[in-house]
Tab-separated table of C-alpha atoms in Angstrom:
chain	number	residue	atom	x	y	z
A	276	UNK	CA	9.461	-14.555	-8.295
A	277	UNK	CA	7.467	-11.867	-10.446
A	278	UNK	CA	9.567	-9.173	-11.224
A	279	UNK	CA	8.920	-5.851	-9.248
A	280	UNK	CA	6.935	-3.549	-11.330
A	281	UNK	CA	9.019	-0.144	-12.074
A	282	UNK	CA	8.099	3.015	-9.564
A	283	UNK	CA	8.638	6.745	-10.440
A	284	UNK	CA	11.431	6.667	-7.799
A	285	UNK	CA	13.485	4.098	-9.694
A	286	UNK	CA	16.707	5.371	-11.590
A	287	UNK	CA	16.340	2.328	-13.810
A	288	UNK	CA	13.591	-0.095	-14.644
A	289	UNK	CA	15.118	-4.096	-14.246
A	290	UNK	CA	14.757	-5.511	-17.523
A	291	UNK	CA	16.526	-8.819	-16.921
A	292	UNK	CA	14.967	-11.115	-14.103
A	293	UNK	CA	18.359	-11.323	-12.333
A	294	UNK	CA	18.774	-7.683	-12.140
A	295	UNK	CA	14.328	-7.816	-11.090
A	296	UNK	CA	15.833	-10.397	-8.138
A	297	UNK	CA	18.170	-8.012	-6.871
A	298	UNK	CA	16.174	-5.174	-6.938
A	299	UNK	CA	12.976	-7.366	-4.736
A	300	UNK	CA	15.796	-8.302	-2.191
A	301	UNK	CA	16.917	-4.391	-1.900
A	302	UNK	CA	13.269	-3.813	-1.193
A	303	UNK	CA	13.007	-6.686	1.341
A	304	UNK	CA	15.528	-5.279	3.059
A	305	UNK	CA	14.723	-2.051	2.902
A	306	UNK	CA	11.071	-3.343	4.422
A	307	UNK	CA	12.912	-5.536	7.020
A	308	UNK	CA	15.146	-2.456	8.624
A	309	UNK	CA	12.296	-0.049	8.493
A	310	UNK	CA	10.443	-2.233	11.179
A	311	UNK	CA	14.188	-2.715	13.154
A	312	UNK	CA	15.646	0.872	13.074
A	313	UNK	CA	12.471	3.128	11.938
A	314	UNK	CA	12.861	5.786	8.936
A	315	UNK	CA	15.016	8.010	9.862
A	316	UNK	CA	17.182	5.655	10.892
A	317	UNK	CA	17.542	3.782	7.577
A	318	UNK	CA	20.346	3.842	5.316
A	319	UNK	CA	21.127	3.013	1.888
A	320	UNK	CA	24.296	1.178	3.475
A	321	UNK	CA	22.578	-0.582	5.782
A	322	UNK	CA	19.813	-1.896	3.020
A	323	UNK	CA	22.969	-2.846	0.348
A	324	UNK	CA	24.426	-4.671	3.982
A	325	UNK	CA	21.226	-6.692	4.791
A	326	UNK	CA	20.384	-7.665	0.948
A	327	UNK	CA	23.605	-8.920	0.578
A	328	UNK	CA	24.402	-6.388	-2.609
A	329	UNK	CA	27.159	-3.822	-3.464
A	330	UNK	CA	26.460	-0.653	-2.527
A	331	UNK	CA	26.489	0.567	-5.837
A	332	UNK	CA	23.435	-1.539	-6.911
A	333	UNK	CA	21.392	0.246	-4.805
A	334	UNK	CA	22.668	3.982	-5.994
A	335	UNK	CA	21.870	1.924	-9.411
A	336	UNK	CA	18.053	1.948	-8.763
A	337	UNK	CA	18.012	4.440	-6.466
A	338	UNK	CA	18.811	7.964	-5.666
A	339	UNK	CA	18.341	8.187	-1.700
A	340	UNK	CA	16.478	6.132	0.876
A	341	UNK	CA	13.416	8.496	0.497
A	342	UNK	CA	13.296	7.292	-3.117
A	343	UNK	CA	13.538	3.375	-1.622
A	344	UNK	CA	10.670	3.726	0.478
A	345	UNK	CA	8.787	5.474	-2.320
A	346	UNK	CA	9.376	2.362	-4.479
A	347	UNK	CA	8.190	0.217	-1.710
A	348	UNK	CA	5.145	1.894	-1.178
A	349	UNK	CA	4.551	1.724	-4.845
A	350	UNK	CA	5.065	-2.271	-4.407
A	351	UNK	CA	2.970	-2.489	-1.300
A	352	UNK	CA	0.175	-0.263	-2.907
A	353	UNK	CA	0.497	-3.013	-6.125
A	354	UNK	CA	0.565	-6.009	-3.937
A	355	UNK	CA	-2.402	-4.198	-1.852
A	356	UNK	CA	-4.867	-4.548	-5.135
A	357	UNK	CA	-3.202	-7.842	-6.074
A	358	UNK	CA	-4.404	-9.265	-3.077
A	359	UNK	CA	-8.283	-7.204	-2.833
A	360	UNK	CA	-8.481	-9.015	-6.590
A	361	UNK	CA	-7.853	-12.188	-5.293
A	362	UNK	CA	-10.282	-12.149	-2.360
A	363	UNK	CA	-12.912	-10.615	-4.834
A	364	UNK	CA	-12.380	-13.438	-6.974
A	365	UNK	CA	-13.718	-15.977	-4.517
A	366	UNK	CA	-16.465	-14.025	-3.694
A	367	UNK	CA	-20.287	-15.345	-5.551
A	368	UNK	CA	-21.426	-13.834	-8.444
A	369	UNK	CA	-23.541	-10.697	-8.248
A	370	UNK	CA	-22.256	-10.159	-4.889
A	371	UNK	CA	-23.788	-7.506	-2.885
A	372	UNK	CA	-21.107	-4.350	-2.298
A	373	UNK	CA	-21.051	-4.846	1.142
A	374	UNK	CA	-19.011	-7.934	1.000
A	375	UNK	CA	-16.452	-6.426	-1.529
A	376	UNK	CA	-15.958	-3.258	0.783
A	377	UNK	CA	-14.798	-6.152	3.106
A	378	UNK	CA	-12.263	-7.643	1.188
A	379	UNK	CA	-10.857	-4.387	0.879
A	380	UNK	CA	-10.966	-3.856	4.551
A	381	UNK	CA	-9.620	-6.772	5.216
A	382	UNK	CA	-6.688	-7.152	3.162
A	383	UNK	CA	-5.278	-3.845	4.481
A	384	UNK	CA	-5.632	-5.610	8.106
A	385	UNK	CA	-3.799	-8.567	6.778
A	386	UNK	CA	-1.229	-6.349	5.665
A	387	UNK	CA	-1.201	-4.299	8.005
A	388	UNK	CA	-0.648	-7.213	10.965
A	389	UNK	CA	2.085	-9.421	8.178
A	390	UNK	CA	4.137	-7.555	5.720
A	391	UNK	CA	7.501	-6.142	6.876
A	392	UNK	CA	7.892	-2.106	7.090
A	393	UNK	CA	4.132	-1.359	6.643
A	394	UNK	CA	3.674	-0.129	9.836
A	395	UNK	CA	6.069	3.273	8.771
A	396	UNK	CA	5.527	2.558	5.045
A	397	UNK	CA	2.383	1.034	3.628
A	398	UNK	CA	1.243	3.264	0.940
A	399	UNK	CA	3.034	6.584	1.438
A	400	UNK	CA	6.746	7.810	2.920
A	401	UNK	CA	6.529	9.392	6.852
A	402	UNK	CA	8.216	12.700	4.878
A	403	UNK	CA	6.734	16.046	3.929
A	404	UNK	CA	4.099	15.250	1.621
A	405	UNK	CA	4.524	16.638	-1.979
A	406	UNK	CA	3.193	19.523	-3.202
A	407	UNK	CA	1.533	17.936	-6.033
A	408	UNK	CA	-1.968	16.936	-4.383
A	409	UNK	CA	-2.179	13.731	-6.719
A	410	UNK	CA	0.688	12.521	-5.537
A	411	UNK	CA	-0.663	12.226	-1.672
A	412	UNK	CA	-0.587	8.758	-1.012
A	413	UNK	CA	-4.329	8.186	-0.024
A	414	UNK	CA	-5.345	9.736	-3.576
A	415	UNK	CA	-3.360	7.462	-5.098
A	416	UNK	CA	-5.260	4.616	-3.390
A	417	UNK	CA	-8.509	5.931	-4.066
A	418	UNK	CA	-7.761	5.954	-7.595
A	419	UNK	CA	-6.992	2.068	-7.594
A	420	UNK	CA	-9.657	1.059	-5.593
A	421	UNK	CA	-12.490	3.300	-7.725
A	422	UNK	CA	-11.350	1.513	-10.661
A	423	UNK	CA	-11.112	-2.392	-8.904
A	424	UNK	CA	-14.921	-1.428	-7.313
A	425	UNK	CA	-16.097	-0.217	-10.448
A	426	UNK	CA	-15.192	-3.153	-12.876
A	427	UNK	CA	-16.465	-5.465	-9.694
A	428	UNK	CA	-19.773	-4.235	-9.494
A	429	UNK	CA	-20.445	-2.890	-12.783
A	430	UNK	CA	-20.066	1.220	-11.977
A	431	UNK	CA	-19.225	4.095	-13.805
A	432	UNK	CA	-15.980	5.153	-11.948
A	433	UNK	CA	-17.018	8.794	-11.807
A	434	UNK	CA	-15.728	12.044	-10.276
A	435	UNK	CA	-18.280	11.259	-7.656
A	436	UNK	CA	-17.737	8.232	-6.880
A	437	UNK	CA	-14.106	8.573	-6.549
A	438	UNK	CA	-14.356	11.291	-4.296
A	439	UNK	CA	-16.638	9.211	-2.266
A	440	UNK	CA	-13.833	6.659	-1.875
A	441	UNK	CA	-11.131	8.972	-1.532
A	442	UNK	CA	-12.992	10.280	1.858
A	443	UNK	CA	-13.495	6.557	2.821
A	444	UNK	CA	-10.338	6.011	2.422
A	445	UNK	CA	-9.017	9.023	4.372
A	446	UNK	CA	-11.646	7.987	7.157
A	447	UNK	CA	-10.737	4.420	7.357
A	448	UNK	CA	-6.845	5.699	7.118
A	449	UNK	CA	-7.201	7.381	10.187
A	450	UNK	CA	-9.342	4.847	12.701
A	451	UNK	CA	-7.257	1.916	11.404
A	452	UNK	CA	-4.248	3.955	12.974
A	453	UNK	CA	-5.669	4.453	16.061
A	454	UNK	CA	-6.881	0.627	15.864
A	455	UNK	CA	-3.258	-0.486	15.975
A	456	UNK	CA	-2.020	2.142	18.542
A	457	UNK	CA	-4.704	0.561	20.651
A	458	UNK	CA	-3.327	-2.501	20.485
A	459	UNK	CA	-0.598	-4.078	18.073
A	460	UNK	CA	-2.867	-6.424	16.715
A	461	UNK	CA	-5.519	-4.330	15.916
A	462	UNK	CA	-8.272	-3.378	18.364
A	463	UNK	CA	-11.188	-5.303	17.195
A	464	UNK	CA	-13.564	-3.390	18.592
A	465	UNK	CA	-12.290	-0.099	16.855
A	466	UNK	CA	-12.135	-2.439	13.469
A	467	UNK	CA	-15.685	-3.457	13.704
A	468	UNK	CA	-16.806	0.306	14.034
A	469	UNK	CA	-14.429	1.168	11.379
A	470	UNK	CA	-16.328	-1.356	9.352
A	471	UNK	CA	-19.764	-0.091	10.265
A	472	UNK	CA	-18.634	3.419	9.522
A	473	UNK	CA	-17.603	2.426	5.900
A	474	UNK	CA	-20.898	0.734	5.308
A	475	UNK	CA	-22.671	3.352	6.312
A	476	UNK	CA	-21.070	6.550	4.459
A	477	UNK	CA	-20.263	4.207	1.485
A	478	UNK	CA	-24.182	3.171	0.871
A	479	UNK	CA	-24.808	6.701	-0.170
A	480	UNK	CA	-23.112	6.152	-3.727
A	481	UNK	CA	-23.315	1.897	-3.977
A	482	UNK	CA	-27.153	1.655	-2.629
């Protein structure tokens, strides 16, 4: 197992891949119980209970629970471009954008329908957002993505263009919820006009 890459929530960075391992199974947990008992719910006791570690290594890496669920976010949100990277790489060469604003679709679905606690935490914390705008979750993921499109298809990752994908992002954000409080799965037929919508506003900056 990789260790988990440090998140401005954690108290201290593993260094050691032992104290890495115990730091991925507080997480696991942490994404397992979110999905059982919901956020507010959740306790650091509970999390140090299911991964099978002293409470005290918890409090080690973290202050609080909101601090936990930043850290997973921040993991998700990595994993989340691991994964578009990997689907762009077995796309053809000179690839049409289209296809790439796919893969990016679609491995939010994936994760969306698979990975443990997404559902309350994917890329952000259900808490009052921070006052510090570029700390808003969906900014955050714009940011990522600009840079992942822009090596892929050879852009200049501008002030315009990551605005563009910021308000894609936003858009999709919101339609993707109401896809899966349609149904758990993921209404397709909302998903394929959340598609059509990205295609459409998103061929105004990668036409």
């Amino acid at each position: 197992m990789d260790p988990v890459p440090p998140a401005p929530s954690l108290r201290r960075t593993p260094i050691q891949q032992r104290s890495a391992d115990r730091l991925a199974r507080i997480l696991d947990a942490c994404a397992e119980l979110l999905d059982e008992t919901g956020y507010e719910n959740l306790t650091t006791r509970t999390v140090a209970q299911r991964a099978g570690v002293p409470i005290g290594s918890v409090y080690r890496f973290f202050g609080n629970k909101r601090a936990m669920a930043v850290a997973l976010a921040h993991r998700n949100l990595d994993r989340y471009v691991d994964g578009i990277a990997d689907r762009l790489a077995e796309l053809p060469a000179a690839t049409h954008w289209r296809p790439v604003v796919d893969a990016v679709l679609d491995e939010y679905l994936a994760m969306k329908r698979s990975v443990p606690g997404f559902a309350l935490v994917d890329f952000g914390v259900p808490a009052p957002p921070s006052e510090d705008a570029e700390g808003e979750p969906n900014r955050q993921v714009a940011a990522r993505l600009t840079e992942l499109l822009s090596a892929h298809l050879g852009l200049t990752p501008d002030a315009a263009l990551e605005r563009a994908v910021l308000v894609a992002v936003e858009a999709t954000d919101a339609l993707i919820q109401l896809a899966f409080r349609t149904d758990p799965a993921g209404d397709p037929g909302i998903v394929t006009e959340t598609r059509a919508m990205m295609h459409a506003y998103l061929a105004r900056v990668l036409d």
